[in-house]
Amino acid sequence: DAGVTQSPTHLIKTRGQQVTLRCSPKSGHDTVSWYQQALGQGPQFIFQYYEEEERQRGNFPDRFSGHQFPNYSSELNVNALLLGDSALYLCASSPDRKNTEAFFGQGTRLTVV
Amino acid sequence: GESVGLHLPTLSVQEGDNSIINCAYSNSASDYFIWYKQESGKGPQFIIDIRSNMDKRQGQRVTVLLNKTVKHLSLQIAATQPGDSAVYFCAELVGGSYIPTFGRGTSLIVHP
């Protein structure tokens, strides 16, 4: 079992651009959550996808959007990138929506210049 | 909103010593807590969890203590090893929403 895989591992974008990050959940998991982790901080919950719909959302602007596919994989999209969006973006999958058995991927390091 | 916080940003210990990492939380509605370990370049890894109806839970070399009276959580690591060097986060979850709130983290440095 490959666990949770994210791509790409590193990414550099210019302010104002758009970015798409991808996540494949652990086998048997149908729920995917995304987090933003700024340097020196704990992860912050962005949103959760289950049955291809956004089910819960944290305190993030509409520039952050996502999608879940029938195979449970997910994408995180960020529009109109700001310098402050530079962070490690983590994907976590779980077998249910409770997030109590979540497995995290290694993250995508996004740098906005 | 209410948040989870850690008392010590960095903890240095000698190999073989016991380590204690502390966490304060302020949301009295939180009913589930998780400790995560995050090594450099990796995502958080589940260590141990505890529900609010318990005050102690033990795993392999780790023990989590929960004091709901003072809203305090601790992670004890016995016989700390160099491989335990990482950043440790506590996260609290509220039943119903189950959106985890993470604290800042404590960096544990184990000297051989």
PDB file of C-alpha atoms in Angstrom:
ATOM      1  CA  ASP A   1       0.000   0.000   0.000  1.00  0.00           C
ATOM      2  CA  ALA A   2       1.563   3.276  -1.126  1.00  0.00           C
ATOM      3  CA  GLY A   3      -0.288   5.285   1.502  1.00  0.00           C
ATOM      4  CA  VAL A   4      -1.280   8.842   0.658  1.00  0.00           C
ATOM      5  CA  THR A   5       0.614  10.242  -2.325  1.00  0.00           C
ATOM      6  CA  GLN A   6       0.791  13.878  -3.344  1.00  0.00           C
ATOM      7  CA  SER A   7       2.143  15.569  -6.446  1.00  0.00           C
ATOM      8  CA  PRO A   8       4.152  17.517  -7.154  1.00  0.00           C
ATOM      9  CA  THR A   9       6.510  17.551  -4.163  1.00  0.00           C
ATOM     10  CA  HIS A  10       7.728  21.075  -4.845  1.00  0.00           C
ATOM     11  CA  LEU A  11       6.322  23.906  -6.910  1.00  0.00           C
ATOM     12  CA  ILE A  12       7.256  27.529  -7.579  1.00  0.00           C
ATOM     13  CA  LYS A  13       4.596  29.908  -8.887  1.00  0.00           C
ATOM     14  CA  THR A  14       4.367  33.623  -9.545  1.00  0.00           C
ATOM     15  CA  ARG A  15       1.985  35.874  -7.665  1.00  0.00           C
ATOM     16  CA  GLY A  16      -1.390  36.011  -9.445  1.00  0.00           C
ATOM     17  CA  GLN A  17      -1.048  32.605 -11.053  1.00  0.00           C
ATOM     18  CA  GLN A  18      -3.185  29.563 -10.397  1.00  0.00           C
ATOM     19  CA  VAL A  19      -2.026  26.199  -9.057  1.00  0.00           C
ATOM     20  CA  THR A  20      -3.429  22.666  -8.872  1.00  0.00           C
ATOM     21  CA  LEU A  21      -2.174  20.130  -6.361  1.00  0.00           C
ATOM     22  CA  ARG A  22      -3.085  16.449  -6.474  1.00  0.00           C
ATOM     23  CA  CYS A  23      -3.664  13.717  -3.914  1.00  0.00           C
ATOM     24  CA  SER A  24      -4.288   9.984  -4.082  1.00  0.00           C
ATOM     25  CA  PRO A  25      -5.731   8.574  -0.872  1.00  0.00           C
ATOM     26  CA  LYS A  26      -4.687   5.470   0.968  1.00  0.00           C
ATOM     27  CA  SER A  27      -6.323   2.314  -0.335  1.00  0.00           C
ATOM     28  CA  GLY A  28      -9.720   1.824   1.272  1.00  0.00           C
ATOM     29  CA  HIS A  29     -10.139   5.490   2.221  1.00  0.00           C
ATOM     30  CA  ASP A  30     -12.929   7.530   0.688  1.00  0.00           C
ATOM     31  CA  THR A  31     -12.545  10.855   2.496  1.00  0.00           C
ATOM     32  CA  VAL A  32      -9.867  13.420   1.679  1.00  0.00           C
ATOM     33  CA  SER A  33      -8.977  16.545   3.638  1.00  0.00           C
ATOM     34  CA  TRP A  34      -6.556  19.311   2.728  1.00  0.00           C
ATOM     35  CA  TYR A  35      -4.428  21.378   5.092  1.00  0.00           C
ATOM     36  CA  GLN A  36      -2.114  24.371   4.793  1.00  0.00           C
ATOM     37  CA  GLN A  37       0.985  24.376   6.983  1.00  0.00           C
ATOM     38  CA  ALA A  38       2.951  27.587   7.174  1.00  0.00           C
ATOM     39  CA  LEU A  39       6.574  27.407   8.285  1.00  0.00           C
ATOM     40  CA  GLY A  40       6.818  26.851  12.018  1.00  0.00           C
ATOM     41  CA  GLN A  41       3.065  26.393  12.424  1.00  0.00           C
ATOM     42  CA  GLY A  42       0.659  23.509  12.780  1.00  0.00           C
ATOM     43  CA  PRO A  43      -1.498  22.418   9.847  1.00  0.00           C
ATOM     44  CA  GLN A  44      -4.687  24.414   9.238  1.00  0.00           C
ATOM     45  CA  PHE A  45      -7.759  22.656   7.894  1.00  0.00           C
ATOM     46  CA  ILE A  46      -8.855  23.913   4.460  1.00  0.00           C
ATOM     47  CA  PHE A  47     -11.692  21.560   3.494  1.00  0.00           C
ATOM     48  CA  GLN A  48     -12.850  17.965   3.352  1.00  0.00           C
ATOM     49  CA  TYR A  49     -14.249  15.990   0.415  1.00  0.00           C
ATOM     50  CA  TYR A  50     -16.487  12.967   0.617  1.00  0.00           C
ATOM     51  CA  GLU A  51     -18.617  11.450  -2.143  1.00  0.00           C
ATOM     52  CA  GLU A  52     -17.222  14.043  -4.547  1.00  0.00           C
ATOM     53  CA  GLU A  53     -18.612  16.959  -2.553  1.00  0.00           C
ATOM     54  CA  GLU A  54     -17.086  19.493  -0.205  1.00  0.00           C
ATOM     55  CA  ARG A  55     -18.469  18.563   3.217  1.00  0.00           C
ATOM     56  CA  GLN A  56     -16.662  20.824   5.652  1.00  0.00           C
ATOM     57  CA  ARG A  57     -14.588  23.939   5.191  1.00  0.00           C
ATOM     58  CA  GLY A  58     -12.155  25.862   7.333  1.00  0.00           C
ATOM     59  CA  ASN A  59     -11.558  29.597   7.329  1.00  0.00           C
ATOM     60  CA  PHE A  60     -10.115  29.966   3.824  1.00  0.00           C
ATOM     61  CA  PRO A  61     -11.227  32.298   1.020  1.00  0.00           C
ATOM     62  CA  ASP A  62     -13.023  31.166  -2.122  1.00  0.00           C
ATOM     63  CA  ARG A  63      -9.708  31.304  -3.995  1.00  0.00           C
ATOM     64  CA  PHE A  64      -9.195  27.856  -2.498  1.00  0.00           C
ATOM     65  CA  SER A  65     -11.327  25.238  -4.184  1.00  0.00           C
ATOM     66  CA  GLY A  66     -11.183  21.529  -4.678  1.00  0.00           C
ATOM     67  CA  HIS A  67     -12.523  18.505  -6.382  1.00  0.00           C
ATOM     68  CA  GLN A  68     -12.861  14.818  -5.644  1.00  0.00           C
ATOM     69  CA  PHE A  69     -13.021  12.225  -8.396  1.00  0.00           C
ATOM     70  CA  PRO A  70     -14.955   8.935  -8.473  1.00  0.00           C
ATOM     71  CA  ASN A  71     -11.757   7.045  -7.590  1.00  0.00           C
ATOM     72  CA  TYR A  72     -11.548   9.211  -4.389  1.00  0.00           C
ATOM     73  CA  SER A  73      -8.462  11.121  -5.537  1.00  0.00           C
ATOM     74  CA  SER A  74      -8.609  14.854  -5.055  1.00  0.00           C
ATOM     75  CA  GLU A  75      -7.285  18.162  -6.305  1.00  0.00           C
ATOM     76  CA  LEU A  76      -6.715  21.436  -4.506  1.00  0.00           C
ATOM     77  CA  ASN A  77      -6.862  24.575  -6.653  1.00  0.00           C
ATOM     78  CA  VAL A  78      -5.691  27.987  -5.569  1.00  0.00           C
ATOM     79  CA  ASN A  79      -6.426  31.006  -7.766  1.00  0.00           C
ATOM     80  CA  ALA A  80      -4.834  34.449  -7.783  1.00  0.00           C
ATOM     81  CA  LEU A  81      -1.869  33.306  -5.720  1.00  0.00           C
ATOM     82  CA  LEU A  82      -0.540  35.598  -3.008  1.00  0.00           C
ATOM     83  CA  LEU A  83       2.913  35.549  -1.434  1.00  0.00           C
ATOM     84  CA  GLY A  84       1.206  34.459   1.776  1.00  0.00           C
ATOM     85  CA  ASP A  85      -0.007  31.276   0.116  1.00  0.00           C
ATOM     86  CA  SER A  86       3.543  29.927   0.291  1.00  0.00           C
ATOM     87  CA  ALA A  87       3.307  26.884   2.531  1.00  0.00           C
ATOM     88  CA  LEU A  88       3.345  23.107   2.731  1.00  0.00           C
ATOM     89  CA  TYR A  89       0.018  21.739   1.541  1.00  0.00           C
ATOM     90  CA  LEU A  90      -0.911  18.457   3.119  1.00  0.00           C
ATOM     91  CA  CYS A  91      -3.494  15.954   2.044  1.00  0.00           C
ATOM     92  CA  ALA A  92      -4.923  13.451   4.501  1.00  0.00           C
ATOM     93  CA  SER A  93      -7.219  10.550   3.787  1.00  0.00           C
ATOM     94  CA  SER A  94      -9.444   8.662   6.189  1.00  0.00           C
ATOM     95  CA  PRO A  95     -11.953   5.800   6.061  1.00  0.00           C
ATOM     96  CA  ASP A  96     -14.725   8.086   7.278  1.00  0.00           C
ATOM     97  CA  ARG A  97     -15.476  11.772   7.796  1.00  0.00           C
ATOM     98  CA  LYS A  98     -14.430  11.811  11.436  1.00  0.00           C
ATOM     99  CA  ASN A  99     -10.721  12.450  10.700  1.00  0.00           C
ATOM    100  CA  THR A 100      -9.827  10.239  13.660  1.00  0.00           C
ATOM    101  CA  GLU A 101      -7.892   7.740  11.544  1.00  0.00           C
ATOM    102  CA  ALA A 102      -6.337  10.154   9.091  1.00  0.00           C
ATOM    103  CA  PHE A 103      -3.153   9.339   7.201  1.00  0.00           C
ATOM    104  CA  PHE A 104      -1.151  12.259   5.819  1.00  0.00           C
ATOM    105  CA  GLY A 105       0.839  12.516   2.630  1.00  0.00           C
ATOM    106  CA  GLN A 106       4.310  14.056   2.526  1.00  0.00           C
ATOM    107  CA  GLY A 107       2.912  17.333   1.261  1.00  0.00           C
ATOM    108  CA  THR A 108       3.527  19.721  -1.617  1.00  0.00           C
ATOM    109  CA  ARG A 109       5.840  22.639  -0.872  1.00  0.00           C
ATOM    110  CA  LEU A 110       4.427  25.671  -2.717  1.00  0.00           C
ATOM    111  CA  THR A 111       6.539  28.788  -3.047  1.00  0.00           C
ATOM    112  CA  VAL A 112       4.938  31.938  -4.469  1.00  0.00           C
ATOM    113  CA  VAL A 113       7.375  34.563  -5.736  1.00  0.00           C
TER     114      VAL A 113
ATOM    115  CA  GLY B   1     -11.750  31.297  17.851  1.00  0.00           C
ATOM    116  CA  GLU B   2     -10.398  29.015  20.524  1.00  0.00           C
ATOM    117  CA  SER B   3      -7.126  27.297  19.798  1.00  0.00           C
ATOM    118  CA  VAL B   4      -4.679  24.675  20.913  1.00  0.00           C
ATOM    119  CA  GLY B   5      -1.257  25.823  22.069  1.00  0.00           C
ATOM    120  CA  LEU B   6       2.007  24.301  23.275  1.00  0.00           C
ATOM    121  CA  HIS B   7       4.079  25.565  26.189  1.00  0.00           C
ATOM    122  CA  LEU B   8       7.572  24.754  24.917  1.00  0.00           C
ATOM    123  CA  PRO B   9       8.616  25.335  21.318  1.00  0.00           C
ATOM    124  CA  THR B  10      11.871  23.341  21.692  1.00  0.00           C
ATOM    125  CA  LEU B  11      12.794  20.472  23.983  1.00  0.00           C
ATOM    126  CA  SER B  12      16.315  19.030  24.092  1.00  0.00           C
ATOM    127  CA  VAL B  13      16.968  15.731  25.848  1.00  0.00           C
ATOM    128  CA  GLN B  14      19.689  13.113  26.076  1.00  0.00           C
ATOM    129  CA  GLU B  15      19.191   9.710  24.530  1.00  0.00           C
ATOM    130  CA  GLY B  16      17.626   7.378  27.072  1.00  0.00           C
ATOM    131  CA  ASP B  17      15.907  10.135  29.035  1.00  0.00           C
ATOM    132  CA  ASN B  18      12.146  10.423  29.281  1.00  0.00           C
ATOM    133  CA  SER B  19      10.540  13.330  27.404  1.00  0.00           C
ATOM    134  CA  ILE B  20       7.381  15.209  28.262  1.00  0.00           C
ATOM    135  CA  ILE B  21       5.686  17.445  25.712  1.00  0.00           C
ATOM    136  CA  ASN B  22       2.812  19.613  26.898  1.00  0.00           C
ATOM    137  CA  CYS B  23      -0.238  21.067  25.202  1.00  0.00           C
ATOM    138  CA  ALA B  24      -2.927  23.447  26.447  1.00  0.00           C
ATOM    139  CA  TYR B  25      -6.348  23.610  24.871  1.00  0.00           C
ATOM    140  CA  SER B  26      -9.148  26.046  25.445  1.00  0.00           C
ATOM    141  CA  ASN B  27     -12.198  24.559  23.729  1.00  0.00           C
ATOM    142  CA  SER B  28     -14.127  22.771  26.451  1.00  0.00           C
ATOM    143  CA  ALA B  29     -16.265  21.109  23.758  1.00  0.00           C
ATOM    144  CA  SER B  30     -13.283  19.153  22.405  1.00  0.00           C
ATOM    145  CA  ASP B  31     -13.817  15.468  23.033  1.00  0.00           C
ATOM    146  CA  TYR B  32     -11.015  13.805  21.108  1.00  0.00           C
ATOM    147  CA  PHE B  33      -7.291  14.511  21.021  1.00  0.00           C
ATOM    148  CA  ILE B  34      -4.473  13.212  18.846  1.00  0.00           C
ATOM    149  CA  TRP B  35      -0.698  13.510  19.065  1.00  0.00           C
ATOM    150  CA  TYR B  36       1.201  13.626  15.777  1.00  0.00           C
ATOM    151  CA  LYS B  37       4.906  13.364  14.992  1.00  0.00           C
ATOM    152  CA  GLN B  38       6.237  15.233  11.979  1.00  0.00           C
ATOM    153  CA  GLU B  39       9.739  14.537  10.739  1.00  0.00           C
ATOM    154  CA  SER B  40      11.493  16.906   8.389  1.00  0.00           C
ATOM    155  CA  GLY B  41      10.115  16.669   4.855  1.00  0.00           C
ATOM    156  CA  LYS B  42       7.250  14.412   5.852  1.00  0.00           C
ATOM    157  CA  GLY B  43       3.604  14.742   6.745  1.00  0.00           C
ATOM    158  CA  PRO B  44       2.317  14.305  10.301  1.00  0.00           C
ATOM    159  CA  GLN B  45       2.224  10.734  11.554  1.00  0.00           C
ATOM    160  CA  PHE B  46      -0.337   9.506  14.103  1.00  0.00           C
ATOM    161  CA  ILE B  47       1.224   8.567  17.456  1.00  0.00           C
ATOM    162  CA  ILE B  48      -1.589   8.111  19.937  1.00  0.00           C
ATOM    163  CA  ASP B  49      -5.075   9.390  20.655  1.00  0.00           C
ATOM    164  CA  ILE B  50      -7.324   9.810  23.663  1.00  0.00           C
ATOM    165  CA  ARG B  51     -10.995  10.498  24.146  1.00  0.00           C
ATOM    166  CA  SER B  52     -12.304  12.961  26.685  1.00  0.00           C
ATOM    167  CA  ASN B  53     -13.822  10.193  28.830  1.00  0.00           C
ATOM    168  CA  MET B  54     -10.302   8.932  29.597  1.00  0.00           C
ATOM    169  CA  ASP B  55      -7.444  10.539  31.517  1.00  0.00           C
ATOM    170  CA  LYS B  56      -4.600   8.262  30.445  1.00  0.00           C
ATOM    171  CA  ARG B  57      -3.743   6.062  27.511  1.00  0.00           C
ATOM    172  CA  GLN B  58      -0.569   4.085  26.888  1.00  0.00           C
ATOM    173  CA  GLY B  59       1.086   2.908  23.726  1.00  0.00           C
ATOM    174  CA  GLN B  60       4.489   1.553  22.912  1.00  0.00           C
ATOM    175  CA  ARG B  61       6.926   3.860  24.810  1.00  0.00           C
ATOM    176  CA  VAL B  62       4.339   6.663  24.733  1.00  0.00           C
ATOM    177  CA  THR B  63       1.702   7.756  27.212  1.00  0.00           C
ATOM    178  CA  VAL B  64      -0.850  10.513  26.805  1.00  0.00           C
ATOM    179  CA  LEU B  65      -2.349  12.198  29.855  1.00  0.00           C
ATOM    180  CA  LEU B  66      -5.468  14.339  29.724  1.00  0.00           C
ATOM    181  CA  ASN B  67      -6.461  16.749  32.472  1.00  0.00           C
ATOM    182  CA  LYS B  68      -9.840  18.203  31.554  1.00  0.00           C
ATOM    183  CA  THR B  69      -9.991  20.317  34.697  1.00  0.00           C
ATOM    184  CA  VAL B  70      -7.124  22.517  33.521  1.00  0.00           C
ATOM    185  CA  LYS B  71      -7.527  21.705  29.813  1.00  0.00           C
ATOM    186  CA  HIS B  72      -4.061  20.205  29.549  1.00  0.00           C
ATOM    187  CA  LEU B  73      -2.667  17.362  27.491  1.00  0.00           C
ATOM    188  CA  SER B  74       0.790  15.803  27.659  1.00  0.00           C
ATOM    189  CA  LEU B  75       2.775  13.261  25.699  1.00  0.00           C
ATOM    190  CA  GLN B  76       5.361  11.231  27.555  1.00  0.00           C
ATOM    191  CA  ILE B  77       8.017   9.370  25.593  1.00  0.00           C
ATOM    192  CA  ALA B  78      10.002   6.794  27.537  1.00  0.00           C
ATOM    193  CA  ALA B  79      13.662   6.086  26.818  1.00  0.00           C
ATOM    194  CA  THR B  80      13.842   8.732  24.103  1.00  0.00           C
ATOM    195  CA  GLN B  81      15.856   7.738  21.047  1.00  0.00           C
ATOM    196  CA  PRO B  82      17.503   9.836  18.306  1.00  0.00           C
ATOM    197  CA  GLY B  83      14.767   8.627  15.936  1.00  0.00           C
ATOM    198  CA  ASP B  84      12.228  10.427  18.117  1.00  0.00           C
ATOM    199  CA  SER B  85      13.682  13.777  17.030  1.00  0.00           C
ATOM    200  CA  ALA B  86      10.830  15.567  15.251  1.00  0.00           C
ATOM    201  CA  VAL B  87       8.143  18.190  15.735  1.00  0.00           C
ATOM    202  CA  TYR B  88       5.225  17.006  17.832  1.00  0.00           C
ATOM    203  CA  PHE B  89       1.721  18.422  17.467  1.00  0.00           C
ATOM    204  CA  CYS B  90      -1.372  17.933  19.492  1.00  0.00           C
ATOM    205  CA  ALA B  91      -4.714  18.270  17.749  1.00  0.00           C
ATOM    206  CA  GLU B  92      -8.163  18.610  19.241  1.00  0.00           C
ATOM    207  CA  LEU B  93     -11.391  17.574  17.600  1.00  0.00           C
ATOM    208  CA  VAL B  94     -14.945  18.441  18.491  1.00  0.00           C
ATOM    209  CA  GLY B  95     -17.536  15.731  18.044  1.00  0.00           C
ATOM    210  CA  GLY B  96     -19.985  16.537  15.295  1.00  0.00           C
ATOM    211  CA  SER B  97     -17.623  18.627  13.202  1.00  0.00           C
ATOM    212  CA  TYR B  98     -14.424  16.553  13.631  1.00  0.00           C
ATOM    213  CA  ILE B  99     -12.338  19.354  12.154  1.00  0.00           C
ATOM    214  CA  PRO B 100      -8.945  19.028  13.834  1.00  0.00           C
ATOM    215  CA  THR B 101      -7.323  22.102  15.305  1.00  0.00           C
ATOM    216  CA  PHE B 102      -3.551  21.824  15.582  1.00  0.00           C
ATOM    217  CA  GLY B 103      -1.240  23.646  17.924  1.00  0.00           C
ATOM    218  CA  ARG B 104       2.077  25.218  16.848  1.00  0.00           C
ATOM    219  CA  GLY B 105       4.189  22.184  17.665  1.00  0.00           C
ATOM    220  CA  THR B 106       7.183  21.365  19.872  1.00  0.00           C
ATOM    221  CA  SER B 107      10.518  20.507  18.356  1.00  0.00           C
ATOM    222  CA  LEU B 108      12.081  17.561  20.188  1.00  0.00           C
ATOM    223  CA  ILE B 109      15.847  17.222  19.808  1.00  0.00           C
ATOM    224  CA  VAL B 110      17.445  14.045  21.106  1.00  0.00           C
ATOM    225  CA  HIS B 111      21.207  14.136  21.656  1.00  0.00           C
ATOM    226  CA  PRO B 112      23.072  10.808  21.379  1.00  0.00           C
TER     227      PRO B 112
END
